[in-house]
């Protein structure tokens, strides 16, 4: 989660020298169209994860790849929210947030729940933990258990982190005034780092770390 949070300030760092008055924020944003640089970073992250999984499971590159994915996600989602916020003032904050949630749900839910249904049908060992995965709490389950069981669904921890991020980040971005957004983001990042440190200190070795 900490890595996703860094994506927002990275976007705002690019905008730090642009005056707040005279132009809507949407005109200050990076080009919302296709960005090949992002795909290049994704390719690096994919290679890092695959290298760790298939060639050297002791390598730290898989962890670095996942963290890079999180940073990219935070960057892109923050941009989407800011552009939506400035381009749809007539909708109000609630309308922007609801549209964002609806689009995320239509993008992720169908394939995700079909996959869970197939897993439950053909993999009996995943059935007892299915409610956790259905609620996007896979990461919480693995942290509480201190292991990655059921292994066939172990990869869902990262998607759970993303979905949990989607729950609160739109509220923070859309409801925060522009002048207070950077201090708010910094505060959230510091709180996340402190929480991560507490988890690593108090919990034993395992998925939570």
mmCIF file with all atom_site columns, C-alpha atoms in Angstrom:
data_model
loop_
_atom_site.group_PDB
_atom_site.id
_atom_site.type_symbol
_atom_site.label_atom_id
_atom_site.label_alt_id
_atom_site.label_comp_id
_atom_site.label_asym_id
_atom_site.label_entity_id
_atom_site.label_seq_id
_atom_site.pdbx_PDB_ins_code
_atom_site.Cartn_x
_atom_site.Cartn_y
_atom_site.Cartn_z
_atom_site.occupancy
_atom_site.B_iso_or_equiv
_atom_site.pdbx_formal_charge
_atom_site.auth_seq_id
_atom_site.auth_comp_id
_atom_site.auth_asym_id
_atom_site.auth_atom_id
_atom_site.pdbx_PDB_model_num
ATOM 1   C CA . UNK A 1 1   ? 0.000   0.000   0.000   1.00 0.00 ? 1   UNK A CA 1
ATOM 2   C CA . UNK A 1 2   ? 2.837   2.400   0.798   1.00 0.00 ? 2   UNK A CA 1
ATOM 3   C CA . UNK A 1 3   ? 4.152   2.090   -2.759  1.00 0.00 ? 3   UNK A CA 1
ATOM 4   C CA . UNK A 1 4   ? 0.757   2.933   -4.269  1.00 0.00 ? 4   UNK A CA 1
ATOM 5   C CA . UNK A 1 5   ? 0.563   6.056   -2.132  1.00 0.00 ? 5   UNK A CA 1
ATOM 6   C CA . UNK A 1 6   ? 3.815   7.343   -3.605  1.00 0.00 ? 6   UNK A CA 1
ATOM 7   C CA . UNK A 1 7   ? 2.214   7.462   -7.054  1.00 0.00 ? 7   UNK A CA 1
ATOM 8   C CA . UNK A 1 8   ? 0.035   10.433  -6.115  1.00 0.00 ? 8   UNK A CA 1
ATOM 9   C CA . UNK A 1 9   ? 2.851   12.730  -4.949  1.00 0.00 ? 9   UNK A CA 1
ATOM 10  C CA . UNK A 1 10  ? 4.886   11.761  -8.020  1.00 0.00 ? 10  UNK A CA 1
ATOM 11  C CA . UNK A 1 11  ? 2.106   13.149  -10.173 1.00 0.00 ? 11  UNK A CA 1
ATOM 12  C CA . UNK A 1 12  ? 1.835   16.312  -8.128  1.00 0.00 ? 12  UNK A CA 1
ATOM 13  C CA . UNK A 1 13  ? 5.615   16.787  -8.233  1.00 0.00 ? 13  UNK A CA 1
ATOM 14  C CA . UNK A 1 14  ? 5.264   17.234  -11.981 1.00 0.00 ? 14  UNK A CA 1
ATOM 15  C CA . UNK A 1 15  ? 2.681   19.975  -11.393 1.00 0.00 ? 15  UNK A CA 1
ATOM 16  C CA . UNK A 1 16  ? 4.464   21.859  -8.614  1.00 0.00 ? 16  UNK A CA 1
ATOM 17  C CA . UNK A 1 17  ? 5.544   24.812  -10.780 1.00 0.00 ? 17  UNK A CA 1
ATOM 18  C CA . UNK A 1 18  ? 2.174   25.348  -12.473 1.00 0.00 ? 18  UNK A CA 1
ATOM 19  C CA . UNK A 1 19  ? 0.122   28.233  -11.031 1.00 0.00 ? 19  UNK A CA 1
ATOM 20  C CA . UNK A 1 20  ? -3.166  27.278  -9.457  1.00 0.00 ? 20  UNK A CA 1
ATOM 21  C CA . UNK A 1 21  ? -5.116  30.195  -10.903 1.00 0.00 ? 21  UNK A CA 1
ATOM 22  C CA . UNK A 1 22  ? -6.063  30.930  -14.467 1.00 0.00 ? 22  UNK A CA 1
ATOM 23  C CA . UNK A 1 23  ? -6.354  27.406  -15.778 1.00 0.00 ? 23  UNK A CA 1
ATOM 24  C CA . UNK A 1 24  ? -8.411  24.407  -14.719 1.00 0.00 ? 24  UNK A CA 1
ATOM 25  C CA . UNK A 1 25  ? -6.321  21.634  -13.257 1.00 0.00 ? 25  UNK A CA 1
ATOM 26  C CA . UNK A 1 26  ? -7.282  19.310  -16.060 1.00 0.00 ? 26  UNK A CA 1
ATOM 27  C CA . UNK A 1 27  ? -5.184  21.403  -18.468 1.00 0.00 ? 27  UNK A CA 1
ATOM 28  C CA . UNK A 1 28  ? -2.155  21.027  -16.215 1.00 0.00 ? 28  UNK A CA 1
ATOM 29  C CA . UNK A 1 29  ? -2.261  17.265  -16.178 1.00 0.00 ? 29  UNK A CA 1
ATOM 30  C CA . UNK A 1 30  ? 0.101   15.114  -18.217 1.00 0.00 ? 30  UNK A CA 1
ATOM 31  C CA . UNK A 1 31  ? -1.383  13.922  -21.490 1.00 0.00 ? 31  UNK A CA 1
ATOM 32  C CA . UNK A 1 32  ? -4.152  11.503  -20.477 1.00 0.00 ? 32  UNK A CA 1
ATOM 33  C CA . UNK A 1 33  ? -3.720  9.496   -23.670 1.00 0.00 ? 33  UNK A CA 1
ATOM 34  C CA . UNK A 1 34  ? -1.510  6.508   -24.297 1.00 0.00 ? 34  UNK A CA 1
ATOM 35  C CA . UNK A 1 35  ? 1.884   6.790   -22.601 1.00 0.00 ? 35  UNK A CA 1
ATOM 36  C CA . UNK A 1 36  ? 4.470   4.299   -23.908 1.00 0.00 ? 36  UNK A CA 1
ATOM 37  C CA . UNK A 1 37  ? 6.777   5.114   -20.987 1.00 0.00 ? 37  UNK A CA 1
ATOM 38  C CA . UNK A 1 38  ? 4.260   3.568   -18.608 1.00 0.00 ? 38  UNK A CA 1
ATOM 39  C CA . UNK A 1 39  ? 4.157   0.391   -20.683 1.00 0.00 ? 39  UNK A CA 1
ATOM 40  C CA . UNK A 1 40  ? 7.952   0.264   -20.580 1.00 0.00 ? 40  UNK A CA 1
ATOM 41  C CA . UNK A 1 41  ? 7.882   0.452   -16.793 1.00 0.00 ? 41  UNK A CA 1
ATOM 42  C CA . UNK A 1 42  ? 5.214   -2.250  -16.724 1.00 0.00 ? 42  UNK A CA 1
ATOM 43  C CA . UNK A 1 43  ? 7.446   -4.464  -18.870 1.00 0.00 ? 43  UNK A CA 1
ATOM 44  C CA . UNK A 1 44  ? 10.307  -3.993  -16.408 1.00 0.00 ? 44  UNK A CA 1
ATOM 45  C CA . UNK A 1 45  ? 7.997   -4.895  -13.525 1.00 0.00 ? 45  UNK A CA 1
ATOM 46  C CA . UNK A 1 46  ? 6.671   -7.985  -15.334 1.00 0.00 ? 46  UNK A CA 1
ATOM 47  C CA . UNK A 1 47  ? 10.188  -9.198  -16.100 1.00 0.00 ? 47  UNK A CA 1
ATOM 48  C CA . UNK A 1 48  ? 11.252  -8.674  -12.473 1.00 0.00 ? 48  UNK A CA 1
ATOM 49  C CA . UNK A 1 49  ? 8.294   -10.682 -11.158 1.00 0.00 ? 49  UNK A CA 1
ATOM 50  C CA . UNK A 1 50  ? 8.734   -13.480 -13.705 1.00 0.00 ? 50  UNK A CA 1
ATOM 51  C CA . UNK A 1 51  ? 12.460  -13.686 -13.004 1.00 0.00 ? 51  UNK A CA 1
ATOM 52  C CA . UNK A 1 52  ? 11.772  -14.112 -9.307  1.00 0.00 ? 52  UNK A CA 1
ATOM 53  C CA . UNK A 1 53  ? 9.043   -16.722 -9.840  1.00 0.00 ? 53  UNK A CA 1
ATOM 54  C CA . UNK A 1 54  ? 10.652  -18.850 -12.541 1.00 0.00 ? 54  UNK A CA 1
ATOM 55  C CA . UNK A 1 55  ? 14.424  -18.449 -12.209 1.00 0.00 ? 55  UNK A CA 1
ATOM 56  C CA . UNK A 1 56  ? 15.423  -17.304 -8.740  1.00 0.00 ? 56  UNK A CA 1
ATOM 57  C CA . UNK A 1 57  ? 12.774  -17.316 -6.030  1.00 0.00 ? 57  UNK A CA 1
ATOM 58  C CA . UNK A 1 58  ? 15.288  -15.913 -3.540  1.00 0.00 ? 58  UNK A CA 1
ATOM 59  C CA . UNK A 1 59  ? 15.800  -12.825 -5.683  1.00 0.00 ? 59  UNK A CA 1
ATOM 60  C CA . UNK A 1 60  ? 14.391  -9.513  -4.407  1.00 0.00 ? 60  UNK A CA 1
ATOM 61  C CA . UNK A 1 61  ? 13.480  -8.469  -7.948  1.00 0.00 ? 61  UNK A CA 1
ATOM 62  C CA . UNK A 1 62  ? 9.984   -9.900  -7.701  1.00 0.00 ? 62  UNK A CA 1
ATOM 63  C CA . UNK A 1 63  ? 9.244   -7.680  -4.713  1.00 0.00 ? 63  UNK A CA 1
ATOM 64  C CA . UNK A 1 64  ? 10.674  -4.677  -6.543  1.00 0.00 ? 64  UNK A CA 1
ATOM 65  C CA . UNK A 1 65  ? 8.511   -5.460  -9.573  1.00 0.00 ? 65  UNK A CA 1
ATOM 66  C CA . UNK A 1 66  ? 5.322   -5.593  -7.511  1.00 0.00 ? 66  UNK A CA 1
ATOM 67  C CA . UNK A 1 67  ? 6.230   -2.322  -5.815  1.00 0.00 ? 67  UNK A CA 1
ATOM 68  C CA . UNK A 1 68  ? 6.784   -0.728  -9.212  1.00 0.00 ? 68  UNK A CA 1
ATOM 69  C CA . UNK A 1 69  ? 3.331   -1.906  -10.281 1.00 0.00 ? 69  UNK A CA 1
ATOM 70  C CA . UNK A 1 70  ? 1.875   -0.266  -7.183  1.00 0.00 ? 70  UNK A CA 1
ATOM 71  C CA . UNK A 1 71  ? 3.610   3.057   -7.862  1.00 0.00 ? 71  UNK A CA 1
ATOM 72  C CA . UNK A 1 72  ? 2.378   3.040   -11.473 1.00 0.00 ? 72  UNK A CA 1
ATOM 73  C CA . UNK A 1 73  ? -1.148  2.289   -10.288 1.00 0.00 ? 73  UNK A CA 1
ATOM 74  C CA . UNK A 1 74  ? -1.088  5.131   -7.774  1.00 0.00 ? 74  UNK A CA 1
ATOM 75  C CA . UNK A 1 75  ? 0.200   7.539   -10.416 1.00 0.00 ? 75  UNK A CA 1
ATOM 76  C CA . UNK A 1 76  ? -2.421  6.599   -13.007 1.00 0.00 ? 76  UNK A CA 1
ATOM 77  C CA . UNK A 1 77  ? -5.375  6.440   -10.626 1.00 0.00 ? 77  UNK A CA 1
ATOM 78  C CA . UNK A 1 78  ? -4.502  9.833   -9.142  1.00 0.00 ? 78  UNK A CA 1
ATOM 79  C CA . UNK A 1 79  ? -4.413  11.322  -12.630 1.00 0.00 ? 79  UNK A CA 1
ATOM 80  C CA . UNK A 1 80  ? -7.786  9.804   -13.515 1.00 0.00 ? 80  UNK A CA 1
ATOM 81  C CA . UNK A 1 81  ? -9.352  11.167  -10.334 1.00 0.00 ? 81  UNK A CA 1
ATOM 82  C CA . UNK A 1 82  ? -7.972  14.685  -10.744 1.00 0.00 ? 82  UNK A CA 1
ATOM 83  C CA . UNK A 1 83  ? -9.023  14.924  -14.383 1.00 0.00 ? 83  UNK A CA 1
ATOM 84  C CA . UNK A 1 84  ? -12.477 13.590  -13.529 1.00 0.00 ? 84  UNK A CA 1
ATOM 85  C CA . UNK A 1 85  ? -12.802 16.013  -10.635 1.00 0.00 ? 85  UNK A CA 1
ATOM 86  C CA . UNK A 1 86  ? -11.939 19.056  -12.749 1.00 0.00 ? 86  UNK A CA 1
ATOM 87  C CA . UNK A 1 87  ? -13.804 18.009  -15.889 1.00 0.00 ? 87  UNK A CA 1
ATOM 88  C CA . UNK A 1 88  ? -17.068 17.158  -14.130 1.00 0.00 ? 88  UNK A CA 1
ATOM 89  C CA . UNK A 1 89  ? -17.605 19.960  -11.656 1.00 0.00 ? 89  UNK A CA 1
ATOM 90  C CA . UNK A 1 90  ? -21.342 19.909  -12.371 1.00 0.00 ? 90  UNK A CA 1
ATOM 91  C CA . UNK A 1 91  ? -21.561 16.347  -11.061 1.00 0.00 ? 91  UNK A CA 1
ATOM 92  C CA . UNK A 1 92  ? -20.211 17.264  -7.686  1.00 0.00 ? 92  UNK A CA 1
ATOM 93  C CA . UNK A 1 93  ? -17.768 15.218  -5.656  1.00 0.00 ? 93  UNK A CA 1
ATOM 94  C CA . UNK A 1 94  ? -20.238 12.405  -5.018  1.00 0.00 ? 94  UNK A CA 1
ATOM 95  C CA . UNK A 1 95  ? -20.923 11.970  -8.724  1.00 0.00 ? 95  UNK A CA 1
ATOM 96  C CA . UNK A 1 96  ? -17.219 11.783  -9.563  1.00 0.00 ? 96  UNK A CA 1
ATOM 97  C CA . UNK A 1 97  ? -16.623 9.181   -6.860  1.00 0.00 ? 97  UNK A CA 1
ATOM 98  C CA . UNK A 1 98  ? -19.597 7.052   -7.871  1.00 0.00 ? 98  UNK A CA 1
ATOM 99  C CA . UNK A 1 99  ? -18.578 7.084   -11.538 1.00 0.00 ? 99  UNK A CA 1
ATOM 100 C CA . UNK A 1 100 ? -15.045 6.068   -10.581 1.00 0.00 ? 100 UNK A CA 1
ATOM 101 C CA . UNK A 1 101 ? -16.282 3.162   -8.452  1.00 0.00 ? 101 UNK A CA 1
ATOM 102 C CA . UNK A 1 102 ? -18.654 2.018   -11.186 1.00 0.00 ? 102 UNK A CA 1
ATOM 103 C CA . UNK A 1 103 ? -15.927 2.006   -13.820 1.00 0.00 ? 103 UNK A CA 1
ATOM 104 C CA . UNK A 1 104 ? -13.527 0.102   -11.566 1.00 0.00 ? 104 UNK A CA 1
ATOM 105 C CA . UNK A 1 105 ? -16.219 -2.457  -10.750 1.00 0.00 ? 105 UNK A CA 1
ATOM 106 C CA . UNK A 1 106 ? -17.097 -3.034  -14.404 1.00 0.00 ? 106 UNK A CA 1
ATOM 107 C CA . UNK A 1 107 ? -13.426 -3.386  -15.254 1.00 0.00 ? 107 UNK A CA 1
ATOM 108 C CA . UNK A 1 108 ? -12.447 -5.815  -12.488 1.00 0.00 ? 108 UNK A CA 1
ATOM 109 C CA . UNK A 1 109 ? -15.436 -7.607  -10.970 1.00 0.00 ? 109 UNK A CA 1
ATOM 110 C CA . UNK A 1 110 ? -16.673 -9.781  -13.878 1.00 0.00 ? 110 UNK A CA 1
ATOM 111 C CA . UNK A 1 111 ? -13.362 -11.509 -14.618 1.00 0.00 ? 111 UNK A CA 1
ATOM 112 C CA . UNK A 1 112 ? -12.428 -11.689 -10.944 1.00 0.00 ? 112 UNK A CA 1
ATOM 113 C CA . UNK A 1 113 ? -15.593 -13.394 -9.754  1.00 0.00 ? 113 UNK A CA 1
ATOM 114 C CA . UNK A 1 114 ? -15.672 -15.761 -12.729 1.00 0.00 ? 114 UNK A CA 1
ATOM 115 C CA . UNK A 1 115 ? -12.135 -16.796 -11.774 1.00 0.00 ? 115 UNK A CA 1
ATOM 116 C CA . UNK A 1 116 ? -13.181 -17.342 -8.150  1.00 0.00 ? 116 UNK A CA 1
ATOM 117 C CA . UNK A 1 117 ? -16.168 -19.418 -9.249  1.00 0.00 ? 117 UNK A CA 1
ATOM 118 C CA . UNK A 1 118 ? -13.955 -21.630 -11.411 1.00 0.00 ? 118 UNK A CA 1
ATOM 119 C CA . UNK A 1 119 ? -11.426 -21.974 -8.598  1.00 0.00 ? 119 UNK A CA 1
ATOM 120 C CA . UNK A 1 120 ? -14.154 -23.026 -6.174  1.00 0.00 ? 120 UNK A CA 1
ATOM 121 C CA . UNK A 1 121 ? -15.522 -25.526 -8.685  1.00 0.00 ? 121 UNK A CA 1
ATOM 122 C CA . UNK A 1 122 ? -12.234 -27.251 -9.457  1.00 0.00 ? 122 UNK A CA 1
ATOM 123 C CA . UNK A 1 123 ? -10.041 -26.610 -6.390  1.00 0.00 ? 123 UNK A CA 1
ATOM 124 C CA . UNK A 1 124 ? -11.684 -27.840 -3.178  1.00 0.00 ? 124 UNK A CA 1
ATOM 125 C CA . UNK A 1 125 ? -8.852  -26.478 -1.021  1.00 0.00 ? 125 UNK A CA 1
ATOM 126 C CA . UNK A 1 126 ? -9.817  -22.873 -1.775  1.00 0.00 ? 126 UNK A CA 1
ATOM 127 C CA . UNK A 1 127 ? -13.465 -23.123 -0.761  1.00 0.00 ? 127 UNK A CA 1
ATOM 128 C CA . UNK A 1 128 ? -13.089 -22.476 2.960   1.00 0.00 ? 128 UNK A CA 1
ATOM 129 C CA . UNK A 1 129 ? -11.241 -19.208 2.342   1.00 0.00 ? 129 UNK A CA 1
ATOM 130 C CA . UNK A 1 130 ? -13.460 -18.071 -0.515  1.00 0.00 ? 130 UNK A CA 1
ATOM 131 C CA . UNK A 1 131 ? -15.314 -15.362 1.493   1.00 0.00 ? 131 UNK A CA 1
ATOM 132 C CA . UNK A 1 132 ? -11.998 -13.638 2.208   1.00 0.00 ? 132 UNK A CA 1
ATOM 133 C CA . UNK A 1 133 ? -11.066 -13.554 -1.459  1.00 0.00 ? 133 UNK A CA 1
ATOM 134 C CA . UNK A 1 134 ? -14.560 -12.518 -2.522  1.00 0.00 ? 134 UNK A CA 1
ATOM 135 C CA . UNK A 1 135 ? -14.321 -9.538  -0.157  1.00 0.00 ? 135 UNK A CA 1
ATOM 136 C CA . UNK A 1 136 ? -10.837 -8.589  -1.441  1.00 0.00 ? 136 UNK A CA 1
ATOM 137 C CA . UNK A 1 137 ? -9.258  -9.470  1.897   1.00 0.00 ? 137 UNK A CA 1
ATOM 138 C CA . UNK A 1 138 ? -6.768  -12.046 0.649   1.00 0.00 ? 138 UNK A CA 1
ATOM 139 C CA . UNK A 1 139 ? -3.839  -10.052 2.004   1.00 0.00 ? 139 UNK A CA 1
ATOM 140 C CA . UNK A 1 140 ? -5.464  -9.879  5.440   1.00 0.00 ? 140 UNK A CA 1
ATOM 141 C CA . UNK A 1 141 ? -6.083  -13.634 5.423   1.00 0.00 ? 141 UNK A CA 1
ATOM 142 C CA . UNK A 1 142 ? -2.478  -14.439 4.540   1.00 0.00 ? 142 UNK A CA 1
ATOM 143 C CA . UNK A 1 143 ? -1.167  -12.012 7.150   1.00 0.00 ? 143 UNK A CA 1
ATOM 144 C CA . UNK A 1 144 ? -3.353  -13.472 9.889   1.00 0.00 ? 144 UNK A CA 1
ATOM 145 C CA . UNK A 1 145 ? -2.448  -17.058 8.981   1.00 0.00 ? 145 UNK A CA 1
ATOM 146 C CA . UNK A 1 146 ? 1.245   -16.345 8.527   1.00 0.00 ? 146 UNK A CA 1
ATOM 147 C CA . UNK A 1 147 ? 1.335   -18.364 5.299   1.00 0.00 ? 147 UNK A CA 1
ATOM 148 C CA . UNK A 1 148 ? 0.166   -18.291 1.678   1.00 0.00 ? 148 UNK A CA 1
ATOM 149 C CA . UNK A 1 149 ? -2.545  -20.958 1.893   1.00 0.00 ? 149 UNK A CA 1
ATOM 150 C CA . UNK A 1 150 ? -4.433  -21.623 -0.265  1.00 0.00 ? 150 UNK A CA 1
ATOM 151 C CA . UNK A 1 151 ? -1.492  -21.392 -2.639  1.00 0.00 ? 151 UNK A CA 1
ATOM 152 C CA . UNK A 1 152 ? -3.545  -21.351 -5.897  1.00 0.00 ? 152 UNK A CA 1
ATOM 153 C CA . UNK A 1 153 ? -5.000  -17.991 -4.822  1.00 0.00 ? 153 UNK A CA 1
ATOM 154 C CA . UNK A 1 154 ? -1.868  -16.555 -3.220  1.00 0.00 ? 154 UNK A CA 1
ATOM 155 C CA . UNK A 1 155 ? -1.440  -14.064 -6.058  1.00 0.00 ? 155 UNK A CA 1
ATOM 156 C CA . UNK A 1 156 ? -4.686  -12.332 -5.079  1.00 0.00 ? 156 UNK A CA 1
ATOM 157 C CA . UNK A 1 157 ? -2.986  -10.492 -2.222  1.00 0.00 ? 157 UNK A CA 1
ATOM 158 C CA . UNK A 1 158 ? -1.785  -7.727  -4.540  1.00 0.00 ? 158 UNK A CA 1
ATOM 159 C CA . UNK A 1 159 ? -5.205  -7.258  -6.132  1.00 0.00 ? 159 UNK A CA 1
ATOM 160 C CA . UNK A 1 160 ? -6.704  -7.008  -2.645  1.00 0.00 ? 160 UNK A CA 1
ATOM 161 C CA . UNK A 1 161 ? -4.261  -4.220  -1.821  1.00 0.00 ? 161 UNK A CA 1
ATOM 162 C CA . UNK A 1 162 ? -5.293  -2.415  -5.007  1.00 0.00 ? 162 UNK A CA 1
ATOM 163 C CA . UNK A 1 163 ? -8.996  -2.734  -4.223  1.00 0.00 ? 163 UNK A CA 1
ATOM 164 C CA . UNK A 1 164 ? -8.512  -1.488  -0.673  1.00 0.00 ? 164 UNK A CA 1
ATOM 165 C CA . UNK A 1 165 ? -6.605  1.456   -2.123  1.00 0.00 ? 165 UNK A CA 1
ATOM 166 C CA . UNK A 1 166 ? -9.536  2.166   -4.453  1.00 0.00 ? 166 UNK A CA 1
ATOM 167 C CA . UNK A 1 167 ? -11.891 2.391   -1.480  1.00 0.00 ? 167 UNK A CA 1
ATOM 168 C CA . UNK A 1 168 ? -10.308 5.365   0.265   1.00 0.00 ? 168 UNK A CA 1
ATOM 169 C CA . UNK A 1 169 ? -8.090  7.089   -2.313  1.00 0.00 ? 169 UNK A CA 1
ATOM 170 C CA . UNK A 1 170 ? -10.934 8.566   -4.426  1.00 0.00 ? 170 UNK A CA 1
ATOM 171 C CA . UNK A 1 171 ? -12.450 10.061  -1.279  1.00 0.00 ? 171 UNK A CA 1
ATOM 172 C CA . UNK A 1 172 ? -9.130  11.637  -0.348  1.00 0.00 ? 172 UNK A CA 1
ATOM 173 C CA . UNK A 1 173 ? -8.348  13.045  -3.798  1.00 0.00 ? 173 UNK A CA 1
ATOM 174 C CA . UNK A 1 174 ? -11.816 14.259  -4.737  1.00 0.00 ? 174 UNK A CA 1
ATOM 175 C CA . UNK A 1 175 ? -12.824 15.714  -1.368  1.00 0.00 ? 175 UNK A CA 1
ATOM 176 C CA . UNK A 1 176 ? -9.512  17.425  -0.550  1.00 0.00 ? 176 UNK A CA 1
ATOM 177 C CA . UNK A 1 177 ? -9.047  21.035  -1.725  1.00 0.00 ? 177 UNK A CA 1
ATOM 178 C CA . UNK A 1 178 ? -6.086  21.485  -4.043  1.00 0.00 ? 178 UNK A CA 1
ATOM 179 C CA . UNK A 1 179 ? -4.173  23.660  -1.574  1.00 0.00 ? 179 UNK A CA 1
ATOM 180 C CA . UNK A 1 180 ? -4.291  21.010  1.156   1.00 0.00 ? 180 UNK A CA 1
ATOM 181 C CA . UNK A 1 181 ? -3.844  17.909  -0.969  1.00 0.00 ? 181 UNK A CA 1
ATOM 182 C CA . UNK A 1 182 ? -0.042  17.682  -0.819  1.00 0.00 ? 182 UNK A CA 1
ATOM 183 C CA . UNK A 1 183 ? 0.140   17.996  3.001   1.00 0.00 ? 183 UNK A CA 1
ATOM 184 C CA . UNK A 1 184 ? -2.656  15.440  3.236   1.00 0.00 ? 184 UNK A CA 1
ATOM 185 C CA . UNK A 1 185 ? -0.822  13.009  0.953   1.00 0.00 ? 185 UNK A CA 1
ATOM 186 C CA . UNK A 1 186 ? 2.380   13.403  2.931   1.00 0.00 ? 186 UNK A CA 1
ATOM 187 C CA . UNK A 1 187 ? 0.497   12.714  6.155   1.00 0.00 ? 187 UNK A CA 1
ATOM 188 C CA . UNK A 1 188 ? -1.110  9.591   4.706   1.00 0.00 ? 188 UNK A CA 1
ATOM 189 C CA . UNK A 1 189 ? 2.245   8.297   3.452   1.00 0.00 ? 189 UNK A CA 1
ATOM 190 C CA . UNK A 1 190 ? 3.886   8.856   6.841   1.00 0.00 ? 190 UNK A CA 1
ATOM 191 C CA . UNK A 1 191 ? 1.007   7.072   8.552   1.00 0.00 ? 191 UNK A CA 1
ATOM 192 C CA . UNK A 1 192 ? 1.308   4.159   6.117   1.00 0.00 ? 192 UNK A CA 1
ATOM 193 C CA . UNK A 1 193 ? 5.056   3.900   6.727   1.00 0.00 ? 193 UNK A CA 1
ATOM 194 C CA . UNK A 1 194 ? 4.474   3.910   10.487  1.00 0.00 ? 194 UNK A CA 1
ATOM 195 C CA . UNK A 1 195 ? 1.816   1.209   10.147  1.00 0.00 ? 195 UNK A CA 1
ATOM 196 C CA . UNK A 1 196 ? 4.140   -0.897  8.006   1.00 0.00 ? 196 UNK A CA 1
ATOM 197 C CA . UNK A 1 197 ? 6.916   -0.548  10.573  1.00 0.00 ? 197 UNK A CA 1
ATOM 198 C CA . UNK A 1 198 ? 4.545   -1.614  13.347  1.00 0.00 ? 198 UNK A CA 1
ATOM 199 C CA . UNK A 1 199 ? 3.436   -4.663  11.355  1.00 0.00 ? 199 UNK A CA 1
ATOM 200 C CA . UNK A 1 200 ? 7.030   -5.722  10.735  1.00 0.00 ? 200 UNK A CA 1
ATOM 201 C CA . UNK A 1 201 ? 7.918   -5.247  14.396  1.00 0.00 ? 201 UNK A CA 1
ATOM 202 C CA . UNK A 1 202 ? 4.968   -6.986  16.024  1.00 0.00 ? 202 UNK A CA 1
ATOM 203 C CA . UNK A 1 203 ? 4.114   -9.800  13.607  1.00 0.00 ? 203 UNK A CA 1
ATOM 204 C CA . UNK A 1 204 ? 6.296   -12.862 12.976  1.00 0.00 ? 204 UNK A CA 1
ATOM 205 C CA . UNK A 1 205 ? 7.900   -13.702 9.688   1.00 0.00 ? 205 UNK A CA 1
ATOM 206 C CA . UNK A 1 206 ? 5.355   -14.409 6.996   1.00 0.00 ? 206 UNK A CA 1
ATOM 207 C CA . UNK A 1 207 ? 3.225   -12.760 4.319   1.00 0.00 ? 207 UNK A CA 1
ATOM 208 C CA . UNK A 1 208 ? 2.584   -9.703  6.508   1.00 0.00 ? 208 UNK A CA 1
ATOM 209 C CA . UNK A 1 209 ? 6.214   -8.713  6.126   1.00 0.00 ? 209 UNK A CA 1
#
